[in-house]
Coordinates of C-alpha atoms in Angstrom, one line a residue:
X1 CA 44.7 -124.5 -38.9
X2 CA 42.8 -127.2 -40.8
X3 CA 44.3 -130.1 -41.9
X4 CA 43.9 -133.0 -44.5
X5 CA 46.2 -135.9 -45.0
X6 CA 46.1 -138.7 -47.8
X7 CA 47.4 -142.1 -47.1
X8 CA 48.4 -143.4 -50.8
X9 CA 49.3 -146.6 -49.2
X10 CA 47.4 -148.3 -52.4
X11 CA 47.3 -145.2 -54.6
X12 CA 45.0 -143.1 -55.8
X13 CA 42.6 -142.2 -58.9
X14 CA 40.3 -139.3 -59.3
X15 CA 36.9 -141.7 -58.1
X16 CA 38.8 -143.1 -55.7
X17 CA 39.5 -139.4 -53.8
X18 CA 35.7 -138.4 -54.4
X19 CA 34.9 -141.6 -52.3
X20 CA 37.4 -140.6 -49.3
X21 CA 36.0 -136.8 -49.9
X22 CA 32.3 -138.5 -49.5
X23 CA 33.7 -140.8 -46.6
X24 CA 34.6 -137.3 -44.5
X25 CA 31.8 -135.6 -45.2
X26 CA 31.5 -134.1 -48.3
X27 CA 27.8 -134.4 -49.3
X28 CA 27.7 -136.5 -52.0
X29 CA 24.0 -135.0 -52.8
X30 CA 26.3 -131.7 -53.9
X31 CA 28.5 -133.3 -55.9
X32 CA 26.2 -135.3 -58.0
X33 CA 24.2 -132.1 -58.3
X34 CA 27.6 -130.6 -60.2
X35 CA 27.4 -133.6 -62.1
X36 CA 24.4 -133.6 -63.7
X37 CA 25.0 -129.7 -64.4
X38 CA 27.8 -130.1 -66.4
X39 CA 25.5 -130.8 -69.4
X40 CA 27.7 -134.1 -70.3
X41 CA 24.5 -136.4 -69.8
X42 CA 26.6 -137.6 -66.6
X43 CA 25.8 -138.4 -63.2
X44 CA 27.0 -139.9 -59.7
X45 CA 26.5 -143.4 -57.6
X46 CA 27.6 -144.1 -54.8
X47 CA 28.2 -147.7 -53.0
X48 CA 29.0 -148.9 -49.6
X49 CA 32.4 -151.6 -50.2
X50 CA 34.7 -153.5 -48.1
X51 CA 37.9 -154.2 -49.0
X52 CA 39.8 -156.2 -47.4
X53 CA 37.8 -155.5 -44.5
X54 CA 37.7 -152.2 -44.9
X55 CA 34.7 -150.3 -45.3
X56 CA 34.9 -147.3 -48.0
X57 CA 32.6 -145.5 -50.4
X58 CA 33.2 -146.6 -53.9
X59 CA 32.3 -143.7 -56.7
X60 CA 31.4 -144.3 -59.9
X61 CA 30.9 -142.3 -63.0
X62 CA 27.6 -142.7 -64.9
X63 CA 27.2 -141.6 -68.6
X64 CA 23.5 -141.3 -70.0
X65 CA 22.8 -143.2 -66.6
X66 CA 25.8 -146.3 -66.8
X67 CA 29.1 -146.4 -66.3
X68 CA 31.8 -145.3 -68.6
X69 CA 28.9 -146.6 -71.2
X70 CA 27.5 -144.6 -74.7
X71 CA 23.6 -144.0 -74.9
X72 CA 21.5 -146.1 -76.8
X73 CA 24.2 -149.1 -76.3
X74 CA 23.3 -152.2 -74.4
X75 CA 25.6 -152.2 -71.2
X76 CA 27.6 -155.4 -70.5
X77 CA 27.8 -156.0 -66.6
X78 CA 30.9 -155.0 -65.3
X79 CA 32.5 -153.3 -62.4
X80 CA 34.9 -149.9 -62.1
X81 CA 38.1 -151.1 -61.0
X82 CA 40.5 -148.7 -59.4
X83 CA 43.4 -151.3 -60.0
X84 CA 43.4 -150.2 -63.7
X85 CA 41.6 -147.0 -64.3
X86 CA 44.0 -146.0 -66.4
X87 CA 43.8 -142.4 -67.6
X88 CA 46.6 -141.9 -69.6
X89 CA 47.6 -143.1 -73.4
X90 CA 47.4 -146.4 -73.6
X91 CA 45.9 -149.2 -76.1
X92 CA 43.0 -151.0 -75.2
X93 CA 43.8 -154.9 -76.2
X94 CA 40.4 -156.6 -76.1
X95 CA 39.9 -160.6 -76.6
X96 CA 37.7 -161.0 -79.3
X97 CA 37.8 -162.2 -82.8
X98 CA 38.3 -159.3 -84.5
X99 CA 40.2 -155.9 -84.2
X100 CA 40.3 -152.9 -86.2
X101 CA 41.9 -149.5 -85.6
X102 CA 41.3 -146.1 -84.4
X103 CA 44.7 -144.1 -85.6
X104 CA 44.5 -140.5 -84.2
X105 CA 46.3 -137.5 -85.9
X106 CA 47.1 -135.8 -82.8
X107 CA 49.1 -136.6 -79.6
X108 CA 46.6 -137.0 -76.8
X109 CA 46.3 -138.3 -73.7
X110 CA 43.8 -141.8 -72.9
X111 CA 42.8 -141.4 -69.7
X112 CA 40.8 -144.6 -68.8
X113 CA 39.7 -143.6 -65.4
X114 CA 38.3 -146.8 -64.8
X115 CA 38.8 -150.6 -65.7
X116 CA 36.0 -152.3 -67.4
X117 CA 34.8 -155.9 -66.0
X118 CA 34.6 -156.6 -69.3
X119 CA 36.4 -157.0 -72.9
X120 CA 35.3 -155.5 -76.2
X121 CA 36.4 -156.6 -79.5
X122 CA 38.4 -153.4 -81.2
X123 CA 42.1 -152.7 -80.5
X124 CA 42.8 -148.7 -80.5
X125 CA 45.7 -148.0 -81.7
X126 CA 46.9 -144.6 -80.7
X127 CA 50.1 -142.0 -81.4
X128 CA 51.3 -142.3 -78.0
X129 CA 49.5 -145.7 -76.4
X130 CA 50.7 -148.0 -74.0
X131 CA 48.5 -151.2 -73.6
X132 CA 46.3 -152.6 -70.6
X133 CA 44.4 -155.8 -71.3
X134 CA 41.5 -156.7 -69.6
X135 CA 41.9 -160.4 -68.8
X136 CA 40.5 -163.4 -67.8
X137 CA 36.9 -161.7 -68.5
X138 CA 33.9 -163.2 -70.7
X139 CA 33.2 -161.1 -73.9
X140 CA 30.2 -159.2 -74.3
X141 CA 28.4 -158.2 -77.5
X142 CA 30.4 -155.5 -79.8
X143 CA 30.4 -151.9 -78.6
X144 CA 31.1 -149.3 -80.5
X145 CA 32.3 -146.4 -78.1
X146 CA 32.2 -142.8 -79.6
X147 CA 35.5 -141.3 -77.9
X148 CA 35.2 -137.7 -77.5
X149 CA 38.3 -135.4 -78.6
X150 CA 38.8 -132.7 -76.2
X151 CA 41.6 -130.1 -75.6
X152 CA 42.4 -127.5 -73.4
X153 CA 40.6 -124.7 -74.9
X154 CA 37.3 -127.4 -75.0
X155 CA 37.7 -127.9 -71.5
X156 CA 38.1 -124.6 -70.7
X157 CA 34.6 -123.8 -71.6
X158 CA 33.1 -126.4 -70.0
X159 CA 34.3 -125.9 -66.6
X160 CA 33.5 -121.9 -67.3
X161 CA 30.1 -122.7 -67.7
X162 CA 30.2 -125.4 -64.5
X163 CA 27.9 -124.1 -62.0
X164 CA 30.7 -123.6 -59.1
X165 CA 33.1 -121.1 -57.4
X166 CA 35.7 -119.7 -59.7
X167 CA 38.1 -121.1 -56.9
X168 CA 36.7 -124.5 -57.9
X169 CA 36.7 -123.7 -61.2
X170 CA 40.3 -122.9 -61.2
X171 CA 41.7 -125.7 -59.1
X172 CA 39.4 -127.9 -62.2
X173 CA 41.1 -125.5 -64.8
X174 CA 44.9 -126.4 -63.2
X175 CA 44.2 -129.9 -62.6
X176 CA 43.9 -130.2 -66.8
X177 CA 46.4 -128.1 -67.6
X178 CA 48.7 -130.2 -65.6
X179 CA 48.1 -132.9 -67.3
X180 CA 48.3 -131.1 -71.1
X181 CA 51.9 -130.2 -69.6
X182 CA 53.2 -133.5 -69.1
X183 CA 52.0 -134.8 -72.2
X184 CA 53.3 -131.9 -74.0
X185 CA 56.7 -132.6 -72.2
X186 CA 56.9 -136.5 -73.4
X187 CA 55.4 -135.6 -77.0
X188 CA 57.8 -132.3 -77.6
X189 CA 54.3 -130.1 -78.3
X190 CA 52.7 -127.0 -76.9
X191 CA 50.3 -128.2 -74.3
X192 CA 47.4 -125.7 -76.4
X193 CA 47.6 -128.1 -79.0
X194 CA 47.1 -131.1 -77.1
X195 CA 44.1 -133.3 -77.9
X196 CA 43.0 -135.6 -75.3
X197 CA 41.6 -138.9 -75.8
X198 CA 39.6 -140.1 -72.8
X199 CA 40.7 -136.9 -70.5
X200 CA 38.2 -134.9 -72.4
X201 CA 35.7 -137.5 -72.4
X202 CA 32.9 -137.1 -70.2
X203 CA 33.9 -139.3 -66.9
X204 CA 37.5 -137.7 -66.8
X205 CA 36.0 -134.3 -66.6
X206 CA 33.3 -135.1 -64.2
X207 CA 35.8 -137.0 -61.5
X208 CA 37.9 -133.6 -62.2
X209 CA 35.4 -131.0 -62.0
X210 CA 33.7 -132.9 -58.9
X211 CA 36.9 -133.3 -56.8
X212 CA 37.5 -129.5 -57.4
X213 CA 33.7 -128.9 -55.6
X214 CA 35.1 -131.3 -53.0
X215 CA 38.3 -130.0 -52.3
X216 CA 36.8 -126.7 -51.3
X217 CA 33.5 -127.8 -49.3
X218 CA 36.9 -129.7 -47.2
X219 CA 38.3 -126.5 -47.2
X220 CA 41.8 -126.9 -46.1
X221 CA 44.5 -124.7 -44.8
X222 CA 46.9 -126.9 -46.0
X223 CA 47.6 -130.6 -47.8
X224 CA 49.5 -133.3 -46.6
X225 CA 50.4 -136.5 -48.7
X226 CA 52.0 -139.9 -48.0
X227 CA 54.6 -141.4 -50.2
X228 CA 52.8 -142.9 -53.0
X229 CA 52.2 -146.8 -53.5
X230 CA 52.1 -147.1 -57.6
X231 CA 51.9 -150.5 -58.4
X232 CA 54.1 -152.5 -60.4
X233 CA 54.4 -154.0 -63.6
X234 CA 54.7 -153.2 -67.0
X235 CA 52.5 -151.2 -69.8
X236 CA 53.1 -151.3 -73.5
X237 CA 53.4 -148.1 -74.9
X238 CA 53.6 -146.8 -78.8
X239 CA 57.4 -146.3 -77.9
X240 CA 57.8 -149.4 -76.5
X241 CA 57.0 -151.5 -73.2
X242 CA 57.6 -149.5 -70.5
X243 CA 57.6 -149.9 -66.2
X244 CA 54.7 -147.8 -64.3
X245 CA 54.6 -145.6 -63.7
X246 CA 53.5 -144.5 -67.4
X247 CA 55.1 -141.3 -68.9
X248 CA 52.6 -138.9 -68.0
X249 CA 52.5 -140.3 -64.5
X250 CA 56.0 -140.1 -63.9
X251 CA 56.0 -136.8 -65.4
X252 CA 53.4 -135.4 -62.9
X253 CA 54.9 -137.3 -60.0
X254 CA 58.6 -135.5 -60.5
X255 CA 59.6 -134.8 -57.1
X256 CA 57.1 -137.0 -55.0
X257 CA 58.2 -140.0 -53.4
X258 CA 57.1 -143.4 -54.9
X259 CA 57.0 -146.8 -53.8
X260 CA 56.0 -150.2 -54.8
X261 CA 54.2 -152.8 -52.7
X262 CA 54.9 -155.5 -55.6
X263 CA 51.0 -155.2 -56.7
X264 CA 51.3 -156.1 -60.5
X265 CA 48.8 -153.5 -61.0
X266 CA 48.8 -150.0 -61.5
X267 CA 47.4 -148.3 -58.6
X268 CA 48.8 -144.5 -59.5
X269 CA 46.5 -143.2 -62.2
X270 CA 47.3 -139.8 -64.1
X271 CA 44.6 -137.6 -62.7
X272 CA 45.2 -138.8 -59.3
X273 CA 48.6 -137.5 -59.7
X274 CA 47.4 -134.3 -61.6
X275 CA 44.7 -133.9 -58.6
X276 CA 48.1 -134.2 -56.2
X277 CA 49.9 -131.3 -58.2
X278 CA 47.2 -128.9 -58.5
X279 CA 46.7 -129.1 -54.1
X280 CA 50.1 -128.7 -54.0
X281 CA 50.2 -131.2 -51.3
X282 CA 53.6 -131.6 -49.2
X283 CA 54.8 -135.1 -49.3
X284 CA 55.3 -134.9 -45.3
X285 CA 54.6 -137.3 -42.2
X286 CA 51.3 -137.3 -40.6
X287 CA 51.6 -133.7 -38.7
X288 CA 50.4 -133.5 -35.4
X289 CA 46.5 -132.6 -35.3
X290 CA 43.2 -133.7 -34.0
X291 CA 41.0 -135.6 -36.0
X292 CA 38.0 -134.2 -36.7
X293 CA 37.0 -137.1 -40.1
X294 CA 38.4 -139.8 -41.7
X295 CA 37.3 -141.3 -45.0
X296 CA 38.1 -144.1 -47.2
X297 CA 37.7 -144.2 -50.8
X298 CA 37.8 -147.8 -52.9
X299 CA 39.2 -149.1 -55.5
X300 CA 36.9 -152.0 -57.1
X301 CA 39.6 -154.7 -57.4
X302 CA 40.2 -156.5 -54.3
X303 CA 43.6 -157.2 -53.5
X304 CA 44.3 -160.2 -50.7
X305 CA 46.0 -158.6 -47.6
X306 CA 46.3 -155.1 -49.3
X307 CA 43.1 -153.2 -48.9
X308 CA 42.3 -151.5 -52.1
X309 CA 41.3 -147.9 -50.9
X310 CA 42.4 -144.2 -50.1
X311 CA 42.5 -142.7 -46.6
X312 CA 41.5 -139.1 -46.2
X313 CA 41.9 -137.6 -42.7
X314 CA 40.5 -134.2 -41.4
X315 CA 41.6 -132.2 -38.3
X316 CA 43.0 -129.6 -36.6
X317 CA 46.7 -128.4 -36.5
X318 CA 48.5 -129.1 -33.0
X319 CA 51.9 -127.8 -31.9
X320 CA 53.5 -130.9 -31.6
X321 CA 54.3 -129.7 -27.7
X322 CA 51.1 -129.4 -26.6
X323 CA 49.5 -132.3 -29.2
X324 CA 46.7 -134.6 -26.5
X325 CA 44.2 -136.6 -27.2
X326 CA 40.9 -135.3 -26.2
X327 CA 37.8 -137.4 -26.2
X328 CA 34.6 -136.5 -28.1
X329 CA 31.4 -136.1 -25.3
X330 CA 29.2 -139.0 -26.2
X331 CA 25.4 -137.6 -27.4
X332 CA 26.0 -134.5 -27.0
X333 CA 24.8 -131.4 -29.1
X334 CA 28.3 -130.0 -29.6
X335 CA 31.4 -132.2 -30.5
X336 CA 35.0 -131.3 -30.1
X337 CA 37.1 -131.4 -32.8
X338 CA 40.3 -130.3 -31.9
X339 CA 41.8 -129.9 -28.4
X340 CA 41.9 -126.4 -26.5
X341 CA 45.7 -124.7 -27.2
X342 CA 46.9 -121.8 -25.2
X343 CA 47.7 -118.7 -27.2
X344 CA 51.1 -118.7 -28.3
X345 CA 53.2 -116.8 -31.0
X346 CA 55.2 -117.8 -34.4
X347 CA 56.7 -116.1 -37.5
X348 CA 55.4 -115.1 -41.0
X349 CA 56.0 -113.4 -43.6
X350 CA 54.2 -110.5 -45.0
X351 CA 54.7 -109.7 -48.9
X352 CA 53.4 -106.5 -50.1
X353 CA 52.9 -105.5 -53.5
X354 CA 51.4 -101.4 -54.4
X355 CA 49.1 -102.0 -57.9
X356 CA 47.7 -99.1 -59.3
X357 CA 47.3 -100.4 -63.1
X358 CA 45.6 -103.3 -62.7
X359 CA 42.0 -105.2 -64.1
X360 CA 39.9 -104.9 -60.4
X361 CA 38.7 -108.8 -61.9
X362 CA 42.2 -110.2 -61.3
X363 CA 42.1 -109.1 -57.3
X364 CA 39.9 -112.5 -56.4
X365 CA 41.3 -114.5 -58.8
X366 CA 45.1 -114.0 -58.2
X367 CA 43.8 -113.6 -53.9
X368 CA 42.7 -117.2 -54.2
X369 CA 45.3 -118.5 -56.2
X370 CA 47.2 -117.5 -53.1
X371 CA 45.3 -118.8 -50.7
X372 CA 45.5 -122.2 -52.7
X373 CA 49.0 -122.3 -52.7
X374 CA 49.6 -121.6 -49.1
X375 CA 49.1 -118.4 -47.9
X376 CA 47.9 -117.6 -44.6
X377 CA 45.8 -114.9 -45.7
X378 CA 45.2 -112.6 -48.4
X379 CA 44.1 -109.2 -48.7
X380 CA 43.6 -105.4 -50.2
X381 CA 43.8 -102.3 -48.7
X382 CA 42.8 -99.0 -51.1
X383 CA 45.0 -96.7 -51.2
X384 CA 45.7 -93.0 -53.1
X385 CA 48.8 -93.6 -55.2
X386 CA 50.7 -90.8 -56.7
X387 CA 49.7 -88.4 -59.2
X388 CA 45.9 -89.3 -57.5
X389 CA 45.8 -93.0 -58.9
X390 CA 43.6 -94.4 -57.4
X391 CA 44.9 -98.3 -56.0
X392 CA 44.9 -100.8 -53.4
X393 CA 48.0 -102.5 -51.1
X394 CA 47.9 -106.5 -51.8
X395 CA 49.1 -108.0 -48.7
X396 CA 50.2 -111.7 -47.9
X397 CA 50.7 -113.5 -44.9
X398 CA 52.7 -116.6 -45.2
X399 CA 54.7 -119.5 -43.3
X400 CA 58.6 -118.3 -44.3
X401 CA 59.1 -121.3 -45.9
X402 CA 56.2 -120.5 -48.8
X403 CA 56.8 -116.7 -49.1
X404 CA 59.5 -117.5 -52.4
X405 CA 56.8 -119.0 -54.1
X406 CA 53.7 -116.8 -53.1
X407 CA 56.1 -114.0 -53.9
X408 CA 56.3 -115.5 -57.5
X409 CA 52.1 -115.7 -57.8
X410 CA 52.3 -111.7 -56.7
X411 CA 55.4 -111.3 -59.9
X412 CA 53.7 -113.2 -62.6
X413 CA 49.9 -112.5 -61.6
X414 CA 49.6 -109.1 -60.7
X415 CA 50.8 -105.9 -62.4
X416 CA 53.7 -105.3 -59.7
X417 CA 57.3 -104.6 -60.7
X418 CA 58.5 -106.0 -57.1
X419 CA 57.3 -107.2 -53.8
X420 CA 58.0 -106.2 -50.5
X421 CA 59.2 -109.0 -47.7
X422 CA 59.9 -108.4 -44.4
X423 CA 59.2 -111.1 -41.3
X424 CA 57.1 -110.0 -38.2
X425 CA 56.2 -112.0 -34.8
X426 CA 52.3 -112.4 -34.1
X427 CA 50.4 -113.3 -31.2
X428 CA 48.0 -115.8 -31.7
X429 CA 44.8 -117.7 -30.3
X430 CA 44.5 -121.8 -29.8
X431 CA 42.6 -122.9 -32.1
X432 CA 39.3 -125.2 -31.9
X433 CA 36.4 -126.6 -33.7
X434 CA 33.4 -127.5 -32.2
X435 CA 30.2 -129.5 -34.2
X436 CA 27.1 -128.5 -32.9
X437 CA 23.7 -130.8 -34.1
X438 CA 21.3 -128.5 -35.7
X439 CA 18.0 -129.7 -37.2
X440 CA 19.1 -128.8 -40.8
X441 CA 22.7 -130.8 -39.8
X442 CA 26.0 -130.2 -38.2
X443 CA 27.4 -126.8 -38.3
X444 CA 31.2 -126.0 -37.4
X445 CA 31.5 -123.6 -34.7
X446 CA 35.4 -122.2 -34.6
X447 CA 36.4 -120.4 -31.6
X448 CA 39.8 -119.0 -30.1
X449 CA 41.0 -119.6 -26.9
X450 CA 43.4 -117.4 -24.8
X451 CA 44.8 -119.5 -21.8
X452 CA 42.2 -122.3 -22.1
X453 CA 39.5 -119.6 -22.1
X454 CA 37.3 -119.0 -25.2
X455 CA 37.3 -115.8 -26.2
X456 CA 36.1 -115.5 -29.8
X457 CA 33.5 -117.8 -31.6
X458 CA 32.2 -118.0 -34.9
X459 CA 30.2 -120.2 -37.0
X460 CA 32.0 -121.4 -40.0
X461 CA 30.2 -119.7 -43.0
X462 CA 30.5 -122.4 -45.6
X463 CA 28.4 -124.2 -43.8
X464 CA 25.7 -122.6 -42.8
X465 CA 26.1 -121.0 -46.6
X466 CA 25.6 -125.0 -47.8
X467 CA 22.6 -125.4 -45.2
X468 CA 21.3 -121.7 -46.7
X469 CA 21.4 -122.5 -50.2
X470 CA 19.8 -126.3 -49.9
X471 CA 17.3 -125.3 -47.3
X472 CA 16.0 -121.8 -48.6
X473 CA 16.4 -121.0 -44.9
X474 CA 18.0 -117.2 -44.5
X475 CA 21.3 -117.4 -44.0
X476 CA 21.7 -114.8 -41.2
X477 CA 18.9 -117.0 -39.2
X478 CA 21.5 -120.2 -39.4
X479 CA 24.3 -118.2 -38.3
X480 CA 22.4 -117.1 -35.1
X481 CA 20.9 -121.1 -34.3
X482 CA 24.2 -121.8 -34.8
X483 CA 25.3 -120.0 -32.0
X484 CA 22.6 -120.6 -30.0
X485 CA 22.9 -123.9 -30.0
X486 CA 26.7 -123.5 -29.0
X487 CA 26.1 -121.4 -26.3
X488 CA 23.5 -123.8 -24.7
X489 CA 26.0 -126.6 -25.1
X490 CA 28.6 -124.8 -23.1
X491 CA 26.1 -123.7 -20.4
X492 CA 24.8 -127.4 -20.1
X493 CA 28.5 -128.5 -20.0
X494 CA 29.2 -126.0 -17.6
X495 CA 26.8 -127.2 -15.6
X496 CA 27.6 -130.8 -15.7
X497 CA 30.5 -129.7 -14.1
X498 CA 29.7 -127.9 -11.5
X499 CA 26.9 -130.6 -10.3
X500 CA 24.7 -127.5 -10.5
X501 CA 21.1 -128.6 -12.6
X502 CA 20.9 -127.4 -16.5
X503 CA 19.0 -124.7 -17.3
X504 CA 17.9 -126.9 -20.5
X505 CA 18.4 -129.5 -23.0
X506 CA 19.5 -128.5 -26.5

C-alpha cells in the first residue's frame, strides 16, 4: 500500500506542498504545463533553497510572468515568503504616506498566499479582515493591484475547464469548497454566496488546482499528517485582534492537532489547511513503511535554528512485524522500493449497494470519491434487476475502521436506499516496488510476492501513461520495455548471486 506522510514541523501553505510534491518526484514540467492552461495568464518557477541547511524546492506563483504581480505594472523586487502567505481575510497595512480604502460589500475570504518583500502604500480595509504588516521593508513605487472577486460558482468553471482528470478536478473543486465553508461558518452565510478576495484570484487557484495534479501523479493509498506547527502571534481582524490561528484556519483545522514552536509568525496558512481537509489525511505517527522519496518544500523566510520547509515522504506500507530496512543496489537498472513481505491475511469490509435508477455519469465520479476517501477498491458489477431493470452491484472494499464513512459516500451519492456491510478475511500478497531506469525515465514496476517469491508483476500505468502522453511513444510499447527491463534486472541479479556470468547488461 502506498504511503505519504507530511511533517508540519514548520507548517504548511499551498506553494510550500507543490515544492515537497516537486522534491519527491512530481515533474514540475507537468504542473507548470496546468498552469499555463488555466487561462489566468499564470505560470510556475521553481528554485533550489536552503534553509537552515536544508535543501528544498521553493515554488512560486507567477502572474503575466511575476509573482503575485498585475500586468503592465513595474514589479518591485521582493521575495515569496512562506512565513506570511497569508490566504485568508486580513488587512494589508502598508508603510507609506498615504492610504485609502477598498470596502467590499460581501464577506470574502483574502487569501494572501504569499508575503510580499515589499510594502505598498494603500490599506484594504475589508468586512471580515485581520491585518498583517509587512515590516522593516523599503517602499516601492505605488501599485495599484486589481483584486479579482471570485466565488464558488466562478471557480467552479474554471477548474471544469482545467485540462486534468475529473479526480483532480474534484479534489481542486473540494479544496474550495472547504474553504467557502468555514468562512460561511464565521460569517453566518451560505457558502454559495461567498465572494472571495484573494482565494479567487489567480495565484490561490493556481497553487490549488496544481496541488490537485500533484496529489494524484503521487498517487496515494492513504495520507498521513504530523501535528501541525502554526506559529504564534497575533492578527488584527475586523472583529478584533485575534491569536493564530485566524478564524478560517481554526475553522478548517477542527479536530487536528496543533502546536506552537513560539515562531511569531504564522506558518499555518488557510489553503494549507483546506489542502489537509480535502486528503483527508489522519493525523497519525509515521507508520511503518519503506521509503521510496522524500521531499522538502520551503518557505522563503529563514528562521534561525528552525528550518523553514515541509517534508513529504513516499513509501511502501510494512506490517510493523516484519518492518526491515533493505538497502537500495547501487547503479543498478532496477531499485527497490519497498522490502519483500510474505503473504499474509487481514480484515475488510465490503459495502454493497444494488442501483438500478441511477445517471451511468455518477458511477466514476462517486467510484473516485471513494477511493479518495479511503477505500481499498471500488467497483461495478451489471446486473438484471427485477422487473428486467437493467443495473449494476457497486461494491467497496474498506479497512473496518473507514467503512461508516464510505458507507455515507454510497447513502448521499448514489441512488441507494441502504447499503449492505458484512466483514470477510482475504489472503493477500507482500507488496513491492521496484524502479527500473528506462531511456524515457524511471518507471515503477509493482509485483506481489508469495513466501519471498514474486509471483505477479506489473508496470504501474500512470507512469508509463505520463511517459506515453509527453513522449508520443505508444503506450502499450512502454508497458512491454518496462518489463523488459525488469526482467533483465532480475536475471543479472540472479546471476550476481549465483557467481554464474550475466547473460547481459541492461
Amino acid at each position: 500500500m502506498r504511503i505519504a506522510y507530511l511533517d508540519c514541523f514548520s507548517g504548511i501553505s499551498g506553494d510550500m506542498f507543490l515544492g515537497a510534491a516537486v522534491g519527491a518526484g512530481v515533474p514540475f514540467e507537468k504542473l507548470e504545463a496546468v498552469a499555463h492552461a488555466l487561462g489566468l495568464h499564470a505560470g510556475l518557477a521553481i528554485a533550489r533553497v536552503e534553509r537552515s541547511g536544508i535543501a528544498a524546492a521553493k515554488v512560486d506563483v507567477l502572474i503575466h510572468g511575476r509573482p503575485d504581480q498585475p500586468l503592465d505594472q513595474p514589479a518591485p523586487p521582493h521575495q515569496h515568503e512562506h512565513a506570511d502567505e497569508h490566504e485568508h481575510s486580513h488587512e494589508h497595512a502598508h508603510e507609506h504616506p498615504h492610504e485609502h480604502a477598498h470596502e467590499h460589500p460581501h464577506e470574502h475570504e483574502h487569501l494572501h498566499e504569499h508575503e510580499h518583500e515589499h510594502s505598498h502604500p494603500h490599506e484594504h480595509e475589508h468586512t471580515h479582515p485581520h491585518e498583517h504588516s509587512h515590516e522593516d521593508l523599503p517602499a516601492p513605487p505605488h501599485q495599484d493591484h486589481a483584486h479579482t472577486h471570485r466565488g464558488l460558482p466562478e471557480i467552479r468553471e474554471i477548474i471544469a475547464r482545467a485540462p486534468i482528470s475529473v479526480a483532480a478536478q474534484a479534489f481542486a473543486l473540494k479544496a474550495f469548497t472547504l474553504l467557502a465553508q468555514a468562512e460561511a461558518k464565521i460569517h453566518n452565510l451560505d457558502p454559495e454566496t461567498i465572494h472571495f478576495h484573494e482565494v479567487g484570484s489567480e495565484d490561490a487557484i493556481v497553487d490549488i488546482v496544481c496541488s490537485a495534479v500533484a496529489v494524484e501523479l503521487i498517487a496515494a493509498d492513504h495520507w498521513y499528517c504530523s501535528a501541525l506547527n502554526v506559529g504564534s502571534g497575533t492578527v488584527k481582524c475586523a472583529h478584533g485582534i485575534l491569536p493564530v490561528p485566524a478564524p478560517a484556519t481554526a475553522e478548517l483545522l477542527r479536530g487536528a492537532p496543533i502546536f506552537s514552536s513560539g515562531i511569531q509568525k504564522e506558518l499555518l496558512t488557510p489553503t494549507g489547511a483546506a489542502l489537509l481537509r480535502a486528503l483527508d489525511v489522519r493525523f497519525e505517527p509515521l507508520p511503518p513503511l519503506t521509503i521510496s522519496a522524500t521531499g522538502y518544500g520551503a518557505g522563503a523566510r529563514e528562521f534561525p535554528g528552525s528550518p523553514n520547509v515541509v517534508r513529504l515522504t513516499i513509501g511502501e506500507s510494512v506490517p510493523a512485524r516484519k518492518a526491515a530496512w533493505s538497502a537500495s543496489v547501487p547503479d543498478s537498472s532496477a531499485q527497490m522500493s519497498s522490502t519483500a513481505n510474505a503473504s499474509d491475511s487481514d480484515t475488510v469490509t465490503i459495502l454493497e449497494a444494488n442501483l438500478d435508477d441511477m445517471n451511468p455519469q455518477l458511477f466514476s465520479y462517486v467510484q473516485q470519491k471513494l477511493l479518495s476517501a479511503g477505500a481499498l477498491d471500488a467497483f461495478g458489477v451489471p446486473v438484471q434487476m427485477k422487473k428486467g431493470r437493467p443495473g449494476l452491484i457497486f461494491t467497496v472494499l474498506a479497512a473496518p475502521a473507514d467503512a461508516e464513512p464510505l458507507a455515507r459516500i454510497l447513502l448521499t451519492e448514489t441512488t441507494t436506499l441502504g447499503v449492505r456491510m458484512r466483514r470477510e478475511q482475504r489472503r493477500i500478497l507482500g507488496r513491492q516496488h521496484v524502479t527500473v531506469k528506462s531511456h524515457w525515465g524511471p518507471i515503477r514496476v509493482k509485483l506481489g510476492l508469495l513466501q519471498g517469491e514474486v509471483v505477479n508483476c506489473a508496470p504501474e500505468f500512470e507512469d508509463c501513461r505520463s511517459i506515453a502522453e509527453s513522449t508520443g511513444v505508444p503506450l502499450k510499447a512502454i508497458l512491454q520495455e518496462a518489463m523488459r527491463l525488469y526482467f533483465a534486472s532480475s536475471a543479472s541479479a540472479a546471476a550476481a548471486d549465483s557467481g554464474a556470468p550475466s547473460s547481459g547488461s541492461v
